[in-house]
Coordinates of N, CA and C in Angstrom, one line a residue:
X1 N 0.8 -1.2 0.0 CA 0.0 0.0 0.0 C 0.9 1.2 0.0
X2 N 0.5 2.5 -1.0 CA 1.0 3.9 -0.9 C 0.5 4.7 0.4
X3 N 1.3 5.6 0.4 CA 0.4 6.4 1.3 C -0.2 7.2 0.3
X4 N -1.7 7.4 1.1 CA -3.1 8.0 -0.2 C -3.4 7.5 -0.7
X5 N -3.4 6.1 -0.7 CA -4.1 5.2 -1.2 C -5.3 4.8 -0.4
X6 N -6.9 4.7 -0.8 CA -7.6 4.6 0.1 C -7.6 2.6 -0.2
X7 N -7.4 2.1 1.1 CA -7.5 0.5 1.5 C -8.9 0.5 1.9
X8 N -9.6 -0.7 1.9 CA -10.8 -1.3 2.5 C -10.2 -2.4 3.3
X9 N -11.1 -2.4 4.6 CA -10.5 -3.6 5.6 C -12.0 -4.1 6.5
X10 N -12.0 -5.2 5.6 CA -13.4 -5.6 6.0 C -12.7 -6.0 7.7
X11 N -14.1 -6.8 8.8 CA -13.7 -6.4 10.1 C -12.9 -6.3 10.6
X12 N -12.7 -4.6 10.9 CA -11.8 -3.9 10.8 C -11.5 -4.0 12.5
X13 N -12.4 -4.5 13.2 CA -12.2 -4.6 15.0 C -11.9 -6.0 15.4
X14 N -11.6 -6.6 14.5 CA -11.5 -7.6 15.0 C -10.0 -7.9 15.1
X15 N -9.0 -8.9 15.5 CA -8.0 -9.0 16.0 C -7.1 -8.8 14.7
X16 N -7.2 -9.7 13.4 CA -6.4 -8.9 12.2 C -6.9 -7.5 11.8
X17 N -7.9 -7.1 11.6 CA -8.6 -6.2 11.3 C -7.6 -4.8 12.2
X18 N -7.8 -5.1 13.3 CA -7.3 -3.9 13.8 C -5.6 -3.9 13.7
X19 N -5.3 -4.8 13.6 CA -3.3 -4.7 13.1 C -3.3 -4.0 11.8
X20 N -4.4 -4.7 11.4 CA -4.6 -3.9 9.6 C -4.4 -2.2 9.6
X21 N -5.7 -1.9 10.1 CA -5.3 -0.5 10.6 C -4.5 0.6 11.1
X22 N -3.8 -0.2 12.1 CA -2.7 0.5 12.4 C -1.7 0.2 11.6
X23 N -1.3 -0.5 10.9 CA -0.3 -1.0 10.0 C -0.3 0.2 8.6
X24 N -1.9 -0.1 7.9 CA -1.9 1.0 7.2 C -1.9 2.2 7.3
X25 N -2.3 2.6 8.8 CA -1.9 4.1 9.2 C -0.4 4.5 9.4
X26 N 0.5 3.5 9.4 CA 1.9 3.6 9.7 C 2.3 3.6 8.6
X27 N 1.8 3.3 7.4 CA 2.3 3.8 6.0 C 2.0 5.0 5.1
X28 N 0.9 5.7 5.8 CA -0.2 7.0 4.8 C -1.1 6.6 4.2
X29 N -1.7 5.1 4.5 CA -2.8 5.1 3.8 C -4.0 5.2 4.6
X30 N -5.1 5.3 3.9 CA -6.2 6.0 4.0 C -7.3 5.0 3.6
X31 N -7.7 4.8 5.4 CA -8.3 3.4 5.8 C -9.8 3.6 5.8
X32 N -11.0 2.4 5.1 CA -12.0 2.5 5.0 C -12.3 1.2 6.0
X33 N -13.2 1.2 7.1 CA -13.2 0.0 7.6 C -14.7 -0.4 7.8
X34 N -15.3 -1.7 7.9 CA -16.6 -2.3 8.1 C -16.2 -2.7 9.3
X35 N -17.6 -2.8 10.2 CA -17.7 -3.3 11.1 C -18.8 -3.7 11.3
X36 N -19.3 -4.5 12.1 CA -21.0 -4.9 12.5 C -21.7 -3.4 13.3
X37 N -20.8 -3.1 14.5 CA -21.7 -1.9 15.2 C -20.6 -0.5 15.5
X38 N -21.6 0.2 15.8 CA -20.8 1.6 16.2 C -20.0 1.5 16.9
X39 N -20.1 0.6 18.4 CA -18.8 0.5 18.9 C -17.4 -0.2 18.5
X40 N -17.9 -1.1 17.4 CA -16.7 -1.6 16.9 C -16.2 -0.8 15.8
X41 N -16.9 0.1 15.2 CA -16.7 1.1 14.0 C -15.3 2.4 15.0
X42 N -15.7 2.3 16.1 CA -15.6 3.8 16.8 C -13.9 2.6 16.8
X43 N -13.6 1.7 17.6 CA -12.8 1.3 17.6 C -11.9 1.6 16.7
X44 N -12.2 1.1 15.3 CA -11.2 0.9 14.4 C -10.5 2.4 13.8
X45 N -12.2 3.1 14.1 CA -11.6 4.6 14.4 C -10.2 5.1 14.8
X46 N -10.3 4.8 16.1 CA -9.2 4.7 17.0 C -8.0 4.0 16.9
X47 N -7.8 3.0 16.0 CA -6.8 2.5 15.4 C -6.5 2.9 14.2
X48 N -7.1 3.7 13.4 CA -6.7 3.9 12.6 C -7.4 4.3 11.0
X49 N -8.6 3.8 11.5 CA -9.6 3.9 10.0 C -10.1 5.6 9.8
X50 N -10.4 6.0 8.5 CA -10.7 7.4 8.8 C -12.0 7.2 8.3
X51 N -12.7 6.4 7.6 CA -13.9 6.2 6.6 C -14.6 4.8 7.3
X52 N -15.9 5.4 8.3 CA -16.7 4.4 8.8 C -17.6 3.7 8.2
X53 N -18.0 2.1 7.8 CA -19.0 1.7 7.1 C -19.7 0.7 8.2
X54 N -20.9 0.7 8.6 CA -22.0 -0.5 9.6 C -22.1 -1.1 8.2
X55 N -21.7 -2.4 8.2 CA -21.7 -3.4 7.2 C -23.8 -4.2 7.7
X56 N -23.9 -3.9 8.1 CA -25.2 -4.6 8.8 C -26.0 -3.2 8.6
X57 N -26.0 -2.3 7.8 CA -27.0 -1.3 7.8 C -26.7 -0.5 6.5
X58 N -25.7 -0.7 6.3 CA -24.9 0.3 4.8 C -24.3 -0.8 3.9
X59 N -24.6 -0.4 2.6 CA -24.2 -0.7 1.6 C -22.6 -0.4 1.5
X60 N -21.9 -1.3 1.7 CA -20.5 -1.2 1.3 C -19.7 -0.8 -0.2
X61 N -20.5 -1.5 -0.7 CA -19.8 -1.1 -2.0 C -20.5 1.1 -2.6
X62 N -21.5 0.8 -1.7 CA -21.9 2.4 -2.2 C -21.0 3.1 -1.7
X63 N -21.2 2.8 -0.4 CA -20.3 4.1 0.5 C -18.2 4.0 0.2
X64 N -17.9 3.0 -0.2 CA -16.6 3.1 -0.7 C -16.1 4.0 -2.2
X65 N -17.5 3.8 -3.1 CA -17.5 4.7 -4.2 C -17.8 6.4 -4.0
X66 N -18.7 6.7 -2.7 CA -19.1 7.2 -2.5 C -17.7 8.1 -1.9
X67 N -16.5 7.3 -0.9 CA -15.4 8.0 -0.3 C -14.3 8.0 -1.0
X68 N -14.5 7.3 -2.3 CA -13.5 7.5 -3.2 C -13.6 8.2 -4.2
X69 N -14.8 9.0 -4.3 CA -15.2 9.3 -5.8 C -15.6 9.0 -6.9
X70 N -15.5 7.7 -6.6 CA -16.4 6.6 -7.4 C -15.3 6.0 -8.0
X71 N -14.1 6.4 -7.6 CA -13.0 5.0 -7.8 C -12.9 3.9 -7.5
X72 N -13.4 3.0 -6.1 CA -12.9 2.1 -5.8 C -12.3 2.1 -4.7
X73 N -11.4 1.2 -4.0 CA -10.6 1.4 -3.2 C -9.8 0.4 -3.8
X74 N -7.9 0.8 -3.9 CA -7.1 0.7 -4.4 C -6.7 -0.9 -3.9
X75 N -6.6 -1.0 -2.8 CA -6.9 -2.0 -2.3 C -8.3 -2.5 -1.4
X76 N -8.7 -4.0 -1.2 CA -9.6 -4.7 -0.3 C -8.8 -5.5 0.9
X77 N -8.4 -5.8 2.0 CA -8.3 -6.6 2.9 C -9.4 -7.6 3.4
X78 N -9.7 -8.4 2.8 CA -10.7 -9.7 3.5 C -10.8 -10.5 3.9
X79 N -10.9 -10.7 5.2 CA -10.6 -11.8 6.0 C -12.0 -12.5 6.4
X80 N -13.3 -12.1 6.0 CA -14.5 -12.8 5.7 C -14.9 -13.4 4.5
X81 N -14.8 -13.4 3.6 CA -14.4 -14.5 3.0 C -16.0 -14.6 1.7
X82 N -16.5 -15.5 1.5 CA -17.6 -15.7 0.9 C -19.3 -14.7 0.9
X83 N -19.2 -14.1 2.0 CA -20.2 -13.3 1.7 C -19.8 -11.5 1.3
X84 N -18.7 -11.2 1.3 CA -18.2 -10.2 1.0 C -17.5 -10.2 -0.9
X85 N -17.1 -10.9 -0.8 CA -16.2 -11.3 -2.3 C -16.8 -10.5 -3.5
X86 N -18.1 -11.1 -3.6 CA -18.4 -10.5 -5.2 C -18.8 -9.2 -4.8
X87 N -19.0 -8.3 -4.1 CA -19.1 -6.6 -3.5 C -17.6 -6.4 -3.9
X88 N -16.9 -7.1 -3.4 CA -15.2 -6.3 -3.3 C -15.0 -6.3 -4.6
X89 N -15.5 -7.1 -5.5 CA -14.8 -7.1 -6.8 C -15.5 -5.4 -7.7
X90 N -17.0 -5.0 -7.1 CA -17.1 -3.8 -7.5 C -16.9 -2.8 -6.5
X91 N -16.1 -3.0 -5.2 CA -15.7 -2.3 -4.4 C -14.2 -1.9 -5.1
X92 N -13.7 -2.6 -5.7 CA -12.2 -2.2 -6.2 C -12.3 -1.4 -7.0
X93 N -10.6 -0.6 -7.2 CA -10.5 0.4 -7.8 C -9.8 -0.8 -9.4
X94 N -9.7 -0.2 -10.1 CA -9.0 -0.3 -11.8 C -8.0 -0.2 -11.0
X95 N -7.4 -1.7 -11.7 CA -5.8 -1.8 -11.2 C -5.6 -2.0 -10.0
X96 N -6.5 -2.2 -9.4 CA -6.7 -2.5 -7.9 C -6.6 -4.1 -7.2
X97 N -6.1 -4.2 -6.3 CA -5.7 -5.5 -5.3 C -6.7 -5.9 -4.6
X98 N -7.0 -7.4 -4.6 CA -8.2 -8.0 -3.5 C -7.4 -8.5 -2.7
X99 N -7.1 -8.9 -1.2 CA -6.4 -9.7 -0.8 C -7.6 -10.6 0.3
X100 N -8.0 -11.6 -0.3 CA -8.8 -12.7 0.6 C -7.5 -13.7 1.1
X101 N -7.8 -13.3 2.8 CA -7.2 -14.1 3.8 C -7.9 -14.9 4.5
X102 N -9.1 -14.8 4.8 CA -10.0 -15.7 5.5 C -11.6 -15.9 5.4
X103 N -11.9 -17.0 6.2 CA -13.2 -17.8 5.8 C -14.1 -17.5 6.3
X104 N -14.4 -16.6 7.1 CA -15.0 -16.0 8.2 C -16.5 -16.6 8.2
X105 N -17.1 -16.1 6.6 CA -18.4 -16.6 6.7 C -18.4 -17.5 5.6
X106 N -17.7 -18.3 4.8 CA -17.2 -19.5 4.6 C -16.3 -19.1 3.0
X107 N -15.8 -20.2 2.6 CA -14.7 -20.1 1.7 C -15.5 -19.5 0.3
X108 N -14.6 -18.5 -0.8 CA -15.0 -18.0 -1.7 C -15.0 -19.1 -2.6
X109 N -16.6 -19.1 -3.8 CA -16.5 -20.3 -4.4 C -15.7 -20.0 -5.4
X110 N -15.3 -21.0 -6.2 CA -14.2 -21.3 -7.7 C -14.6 -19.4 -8.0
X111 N -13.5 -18.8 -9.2 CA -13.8 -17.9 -9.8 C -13.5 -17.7 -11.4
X112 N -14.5 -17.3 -11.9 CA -14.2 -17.8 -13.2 C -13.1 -16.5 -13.5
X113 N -12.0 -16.7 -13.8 CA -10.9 -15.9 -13.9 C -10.9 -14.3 -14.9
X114 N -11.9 -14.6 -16.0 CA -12.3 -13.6 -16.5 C -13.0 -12.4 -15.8
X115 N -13.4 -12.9 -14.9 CA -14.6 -11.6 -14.0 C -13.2 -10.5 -13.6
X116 N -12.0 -10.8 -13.6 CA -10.8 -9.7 -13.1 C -10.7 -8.6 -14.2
X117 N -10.9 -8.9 -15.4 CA -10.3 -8.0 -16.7 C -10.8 -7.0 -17.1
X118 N -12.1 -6.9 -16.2 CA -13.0 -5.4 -16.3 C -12.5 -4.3 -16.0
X119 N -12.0 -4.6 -15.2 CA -10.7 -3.4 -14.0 C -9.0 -4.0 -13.8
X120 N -8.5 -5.1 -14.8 CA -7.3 -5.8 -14.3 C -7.3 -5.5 -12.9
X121 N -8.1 -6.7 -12.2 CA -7.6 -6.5 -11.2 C -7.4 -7.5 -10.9
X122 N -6.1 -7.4 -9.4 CA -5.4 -8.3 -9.0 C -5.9 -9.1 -7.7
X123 N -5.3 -10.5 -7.3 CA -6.7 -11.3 -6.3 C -5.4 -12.2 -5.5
X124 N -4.6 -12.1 -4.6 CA -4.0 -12.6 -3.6 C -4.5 -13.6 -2.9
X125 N -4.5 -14.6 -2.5 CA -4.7 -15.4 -1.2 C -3.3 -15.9 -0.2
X126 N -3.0 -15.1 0.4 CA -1.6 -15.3 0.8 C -1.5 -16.3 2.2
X127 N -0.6 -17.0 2.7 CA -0.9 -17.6 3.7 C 0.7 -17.4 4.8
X128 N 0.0 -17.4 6.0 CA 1.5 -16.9 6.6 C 2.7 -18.0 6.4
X129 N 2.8 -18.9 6.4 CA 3.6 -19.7 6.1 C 4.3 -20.1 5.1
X130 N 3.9 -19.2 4.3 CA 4.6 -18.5 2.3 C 5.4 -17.6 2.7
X131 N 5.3 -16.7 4.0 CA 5.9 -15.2 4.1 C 7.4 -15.4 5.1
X132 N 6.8 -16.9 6.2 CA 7.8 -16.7 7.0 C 8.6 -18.2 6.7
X133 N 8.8 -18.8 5.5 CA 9.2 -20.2 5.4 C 10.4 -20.5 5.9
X134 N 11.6 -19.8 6.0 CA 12.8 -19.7 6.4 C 13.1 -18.9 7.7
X135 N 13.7 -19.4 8.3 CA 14.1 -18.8 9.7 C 14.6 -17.5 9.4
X136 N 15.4 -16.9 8.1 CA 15.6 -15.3 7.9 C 14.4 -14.6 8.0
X137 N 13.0 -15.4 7.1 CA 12.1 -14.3 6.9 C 11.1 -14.3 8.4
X138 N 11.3 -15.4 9.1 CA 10.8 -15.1 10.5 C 11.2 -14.2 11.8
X139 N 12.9 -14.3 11.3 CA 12.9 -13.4 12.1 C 12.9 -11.9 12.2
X140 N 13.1 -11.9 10.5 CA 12.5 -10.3 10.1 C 11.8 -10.2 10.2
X141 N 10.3 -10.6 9.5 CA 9.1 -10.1 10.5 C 9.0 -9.5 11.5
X142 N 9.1 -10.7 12.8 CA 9.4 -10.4 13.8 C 9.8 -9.4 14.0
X143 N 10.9 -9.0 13.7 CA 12.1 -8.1 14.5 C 11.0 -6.5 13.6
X144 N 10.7 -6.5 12.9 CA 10.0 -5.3 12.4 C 8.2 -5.8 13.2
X145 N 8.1 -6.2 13.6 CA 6.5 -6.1 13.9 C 7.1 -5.5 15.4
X146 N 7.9 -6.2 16.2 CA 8.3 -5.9 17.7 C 8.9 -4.5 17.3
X147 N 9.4 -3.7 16.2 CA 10.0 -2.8 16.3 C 8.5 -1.4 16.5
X148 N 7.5 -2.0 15.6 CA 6.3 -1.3 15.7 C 5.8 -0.6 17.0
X149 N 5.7 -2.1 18.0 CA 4.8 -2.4 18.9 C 5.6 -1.7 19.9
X150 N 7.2 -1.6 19.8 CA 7.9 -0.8 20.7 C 7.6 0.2 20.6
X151 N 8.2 0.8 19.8 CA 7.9 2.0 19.2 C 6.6 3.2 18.9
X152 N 5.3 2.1 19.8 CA 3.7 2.8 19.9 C 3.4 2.6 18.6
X153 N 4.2 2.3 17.7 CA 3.3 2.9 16.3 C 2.2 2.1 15.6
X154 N 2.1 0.3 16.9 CA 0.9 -0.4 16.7 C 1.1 -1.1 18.2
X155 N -0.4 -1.4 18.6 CA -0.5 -2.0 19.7 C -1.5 -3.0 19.7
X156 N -1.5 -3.8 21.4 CA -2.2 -5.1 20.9 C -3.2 -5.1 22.0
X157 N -4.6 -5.0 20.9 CA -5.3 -5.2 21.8 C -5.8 -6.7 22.4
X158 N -6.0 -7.1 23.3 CA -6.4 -8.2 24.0 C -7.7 -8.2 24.4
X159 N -8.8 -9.0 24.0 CA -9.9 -9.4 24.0 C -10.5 -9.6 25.5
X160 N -9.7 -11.2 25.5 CA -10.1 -11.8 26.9 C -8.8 -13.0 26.8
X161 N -8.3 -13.0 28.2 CA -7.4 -14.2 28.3 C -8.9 -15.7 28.9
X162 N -8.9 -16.8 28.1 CA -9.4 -17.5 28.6 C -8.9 -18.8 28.7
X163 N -9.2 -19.3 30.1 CA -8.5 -20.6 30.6 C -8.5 -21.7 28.9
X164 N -7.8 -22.6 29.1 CA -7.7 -23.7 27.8 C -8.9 -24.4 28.1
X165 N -9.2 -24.6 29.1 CA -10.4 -25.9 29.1 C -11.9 -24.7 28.7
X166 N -12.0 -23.3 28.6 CA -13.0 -22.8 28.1 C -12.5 -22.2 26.5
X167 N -11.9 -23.0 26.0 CA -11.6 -22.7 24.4 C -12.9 -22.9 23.6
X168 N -13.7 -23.9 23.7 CA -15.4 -23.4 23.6 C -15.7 -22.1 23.6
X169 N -15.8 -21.7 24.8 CA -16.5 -20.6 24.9 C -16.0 -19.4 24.1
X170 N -14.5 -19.2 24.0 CA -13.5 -18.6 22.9 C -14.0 -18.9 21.9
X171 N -14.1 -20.1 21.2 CA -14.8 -19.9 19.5 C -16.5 -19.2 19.8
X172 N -17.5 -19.4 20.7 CA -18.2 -19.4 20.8 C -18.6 -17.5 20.6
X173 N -17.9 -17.5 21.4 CA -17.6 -15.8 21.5 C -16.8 -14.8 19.7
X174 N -16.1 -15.6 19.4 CA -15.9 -15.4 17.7 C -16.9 -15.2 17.1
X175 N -17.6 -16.6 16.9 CA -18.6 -16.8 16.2 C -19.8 -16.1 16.2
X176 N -19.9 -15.6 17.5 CA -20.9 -14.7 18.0 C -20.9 -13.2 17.9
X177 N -19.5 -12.9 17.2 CA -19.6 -11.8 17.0 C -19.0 -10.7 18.0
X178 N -18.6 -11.5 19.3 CA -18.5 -10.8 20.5 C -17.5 -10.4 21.0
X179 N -16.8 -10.1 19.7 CA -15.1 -9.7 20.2 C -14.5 -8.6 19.4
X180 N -13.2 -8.3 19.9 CA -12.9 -7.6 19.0 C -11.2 -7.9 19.6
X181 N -10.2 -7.2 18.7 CA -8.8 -7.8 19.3 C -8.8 -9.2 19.6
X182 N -7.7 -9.7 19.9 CA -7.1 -10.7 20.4 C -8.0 -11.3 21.4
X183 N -8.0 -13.0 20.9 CA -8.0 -13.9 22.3 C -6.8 -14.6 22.4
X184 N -6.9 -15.0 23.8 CA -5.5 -15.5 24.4 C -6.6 -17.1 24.7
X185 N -5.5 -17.8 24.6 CA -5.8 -19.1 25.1 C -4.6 -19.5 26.3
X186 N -4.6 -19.5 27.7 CA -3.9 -20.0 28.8 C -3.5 -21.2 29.2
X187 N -3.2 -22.1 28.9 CA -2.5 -23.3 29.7 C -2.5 -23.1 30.8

């Protein structure tokens, strides 16, 4: 991402969602984020989004045209997965990046490869274990994500630490919608 580039970051309060945020705000870009509710919208605010969308009340793909001028947004971040997909494809800008990371509300079906060439646009599924396969690229990572998090210029929110024998209740709480940042699982 440039800076000035306006990004979309579908839930944007939730535990990637919000690293997203601050991440693109540590580079200049110019963050559109979805959330289910105001308090989770106000969140991502606070981390970093400048362009609020209630995905449960507003039309996403309007209001992105609508904050871009009817461009698009240059890039998509999606970590929900199947019920978002075919919106992002007219949420993007020409020349524009999709990056589906996750299944949230279940996996995107086949795509017929042609539907890209209206806008050449481009469609990532990247997985962390492409990025960090070698002990060099892990510990760069690393060594730059910890340099962030020192440095204030991203932080971590924590959800709920919950004991291991209520790891139930942790997916339960996901699923439900009822979180936002990080869960911790305790041994």
């Amino acid at each position: 991402m440039k800076a000035g580039e306006w990004v979309l970051v579908h839930a944007a309060a939730g535990g990637v969602g919000l690293w997203l945020c601050q991440l693109l705000r540590v580079v200049g870009a110019r963050v559109i984020a979805t959330a289910s509710t105001a308090e989770k919208l106000e969140l991502a605010r606070q981390n970093g989004a400048e362009k609020l969308i209630n995905y449960a009340t507003e039309d996403f793909v309007a209001r992105v045209k609508e904050f871009t001028d009817g461009q698009g947004a240059a890039a998509i971040l999606d970590g929900v997965g199947k019920a978002t997909f075919d919106q992002d494809l007219e949420a993007v800008a020409r020349k524009g990046t999709i990056v589906s990371f996750g299944n949230a509300s279940g996996a995107v079906p086949p795509l017929a490869i042609a539907r890209l060439s209206a806008k050449n646009v481009r469609i990532l599924r990247p997985r962390l274990f492409g990025y960090v396969e070698t002990r060099e690229e892990f510990v760069g990572y690393c060594e730059e994500l910890f340099r962030l998090v020192a440095g204030a210029q991203v932080s971590v929110r924590v959800h709920e630490v919950y004991p291991l024998q209520e790891a139930g209740r942790a997916h339960a709480d996901i699923e439900g919608r009822r979180t936002t940042g990080k869960l911790v699982l305790k041994i």
